[in-house]
Amino acid sequence: MQVFQREFRLPAFPRGFHLITERVEREMPELRSLRAGILHVFIKHTSASLTINEDADPTVRKDFESHFNQMVPEEAPYYIHNYEGSDDMPAHLKASILGSSVSIPVTDGRLNLGTWQGIYLCEHRDRAAGRSLVLTSYGM
Amino acid sequence: MQVFQREFRLPAFPRGFHLITERVEREMPELRSLRAGILHVFIKHTSASLTINEDADPTVRKDFESHFNQMVPEEAPYYIHNYEGSDDMPAHLKASILGSSVSIPVTDGRLNLGTWQGIYLCEHRDRAAGRSLVLTSYGM
Amino acid sequence: MQVFQREFRLPAFPRGFHLITERVEREMPELRSLRAGILHVFIKHTSASLTINEDADPTVRKDFESHFNQMVPEEAPYYIHNYEGSDDMPAHLKASILGSSVSIPVTDGRLNLGTWQGIYLCEHRDRAAGRSLVLTSYGM
């Protein structure tokens, strides 16, 4: 059994949903040495998140932004936590709905994703700095 | 430390929420050899998902379908990605809200689920073909 | 590679979102022996859930409760499963939206969380008893 772990910082992304699959793979070249295992990707923030979804058509990622803005509105009358800006509390909620980690099987040295699957960085703040990720891969 | 991995295809299910716990256990008999570990279940698609919920009363699964259709409507005016059918963009959104994997502790050779917990396949498309899952179990 | 696993019961919490990071760390002192790995936290229930979010300001956790009550209402006209009380079906839905497990990287013997991240127990029932968690940590 082998374990590899690496922390790195993504550059700042604008609010919205962004593909980061290739960047993640590049940061963890040791994936190639795993015949069977898991890659765990974790984001160390509470106003951005990670998910896996369709990686071909950019309109899907635009509709994600539109729908999450509708499902988790800014300025909801019941928010108490609003002194960090109107995008802050919705960002926390979206982050928990989508989640702070994804885990993906590794098979024969590669991420075993479906044909259309990619890893999204979900940036929920209007003006965020870069985001720190921790990659942990393990297997044999 | 042992790692077992297997990919298989579920038959086509109708749109809705379906229990697949027994099928998953049957595909991974090596669970019995793990005293302590994890089973990771991954779905290689972006319009179906996996979750863990109540496995006794089928009305719970019916209410899941009703509520997700309400929370993620078809034909929302802000969808741009609509040329694959009115069920397509909602399917992508539901898949990310629920998630593409579940991971479950394995204890003394069995899934250590609560009394009422089961694994759901969440089929979000009207007419999907079978769905491919990757099971990875590891532990000692 | 080492694997540690432990099951324990949290005391009853009122409906809402509660920080349990310190309690989880206390139950798994073996984290200190891992240089690189993962802690997996699993809840054995279908009407309570786990997530990671902001751990400093209690108003964030209050807004979580308000927003989830709005996004998953009680007494929705389409619920069939309502004989266990009006908080029951919403609890199942919230549990799947948030998820039954969180997994966190372990680095140099500690949870590698971001500065503001903590583990939430999300109690969705009005009057729940304690909740059972299974902790599994693994790495080298």
Short mmCIF file of C-alpha atoms in Angstrom, two decimals, chain A residues 16-62:
data_model
loop_
_atom_site.label_atom_id
_atom_site.label_comp_id
_atom_site.label_asym_id
_atom_site.label_seq_id
_atom_site.Cartn_x
_atom_site.Cartn_y
_atom_site.Cartn_z
CA GLY A 16 -18.65 30.18 -11.02
CA PHE A 17 -17.83 26.58 -11.87
CA HIS A 18 -14.45 25.69 -13.37
CA LEU A 19 -12.82 22.49 -14.65
CA ILE A 20 -9.66 21.55 -12.78
CA THR A 21 -9.21 17.87 -13.72
CA GLU A 22 -5.97 18.34 -15.66
CA ARG A 23 -4.47 20.56 -13.02
CA VAL A 24 -5.22 17.98 -10.31
CA GLU A 25 -3.71 15.16 -12.37
CA ARG A 26 -0.59 17.21 -13.02
CA GLU A 27 -0.10 17.82 -9.30
CA MET A 28 -0.16 14.09 -8.53
CA PRO A 29 2.02 12.25 -11.08
CA GLU A 30 2.31 9.34 -8.60
CA LEU A 31 -1.19 8.27 -9.71
CA ARG A 32 0.61 6.44 -12.53
CA SER A 33 2.17 4.06 -10.03
CA LEU A 34 -1.19 2.90 -8.61
CA ARG A 35 -2.83 -0.14 -10.13
CA ALA A 36 -5.95 0.19 -7.92
CA GLY A 37 -6.75 2.91 -5.42
CA ILE A 38 -8.43 6.23 -4.70
CA LEU A 39 -7.62 9.89 -5.23
CA HIS A 40 -9.11 12.14 -2.54
CA VAL A 41 -9.30 15.88 -3.32
CA PHE A 42 -10.07 18.24 -0.44
CA ILE A 43 -10.61 22.02 -0.42
CA LYS A 44 -9.51 23.90 2.72
CA HIS A 45 -12.20 26.59 2.50
CA THR A 46 -15.82 27.09 3.50
CA SER A 47 -17.00 29.34 0.65
CA ALA A 48 -15.81 27.24 -2.29
CA SER A 49 -16.40 23.56 -2.99
CA LEU A 50 -15.68 20.59 -5.25
CA THR A 51 -17.93 18.40 -7.36
CA ILE A 52 -17.79 16.07 -10.36
CA ASN A 53 -19.92 16.79 -13.40
CA GLU A 54 -20.11 17.17 -17.18
CA ASP A 55 -16.82 18.40 -18.60
CA ALA A 56 -17.61 18.96 -22.28
CA ASP A 57 -20.16 21.74 -22.65
CA PRO A 58 -19.47 25.05 -20.85
CA THR A 59 -23.19 25.88 -20.79
CA VAL A 60 -23.64 23.20 -18.12
CA ARG A 61 -21.29 25.12 -15.84
CA LYS A 62 -23.14 28.38 -16.54
#
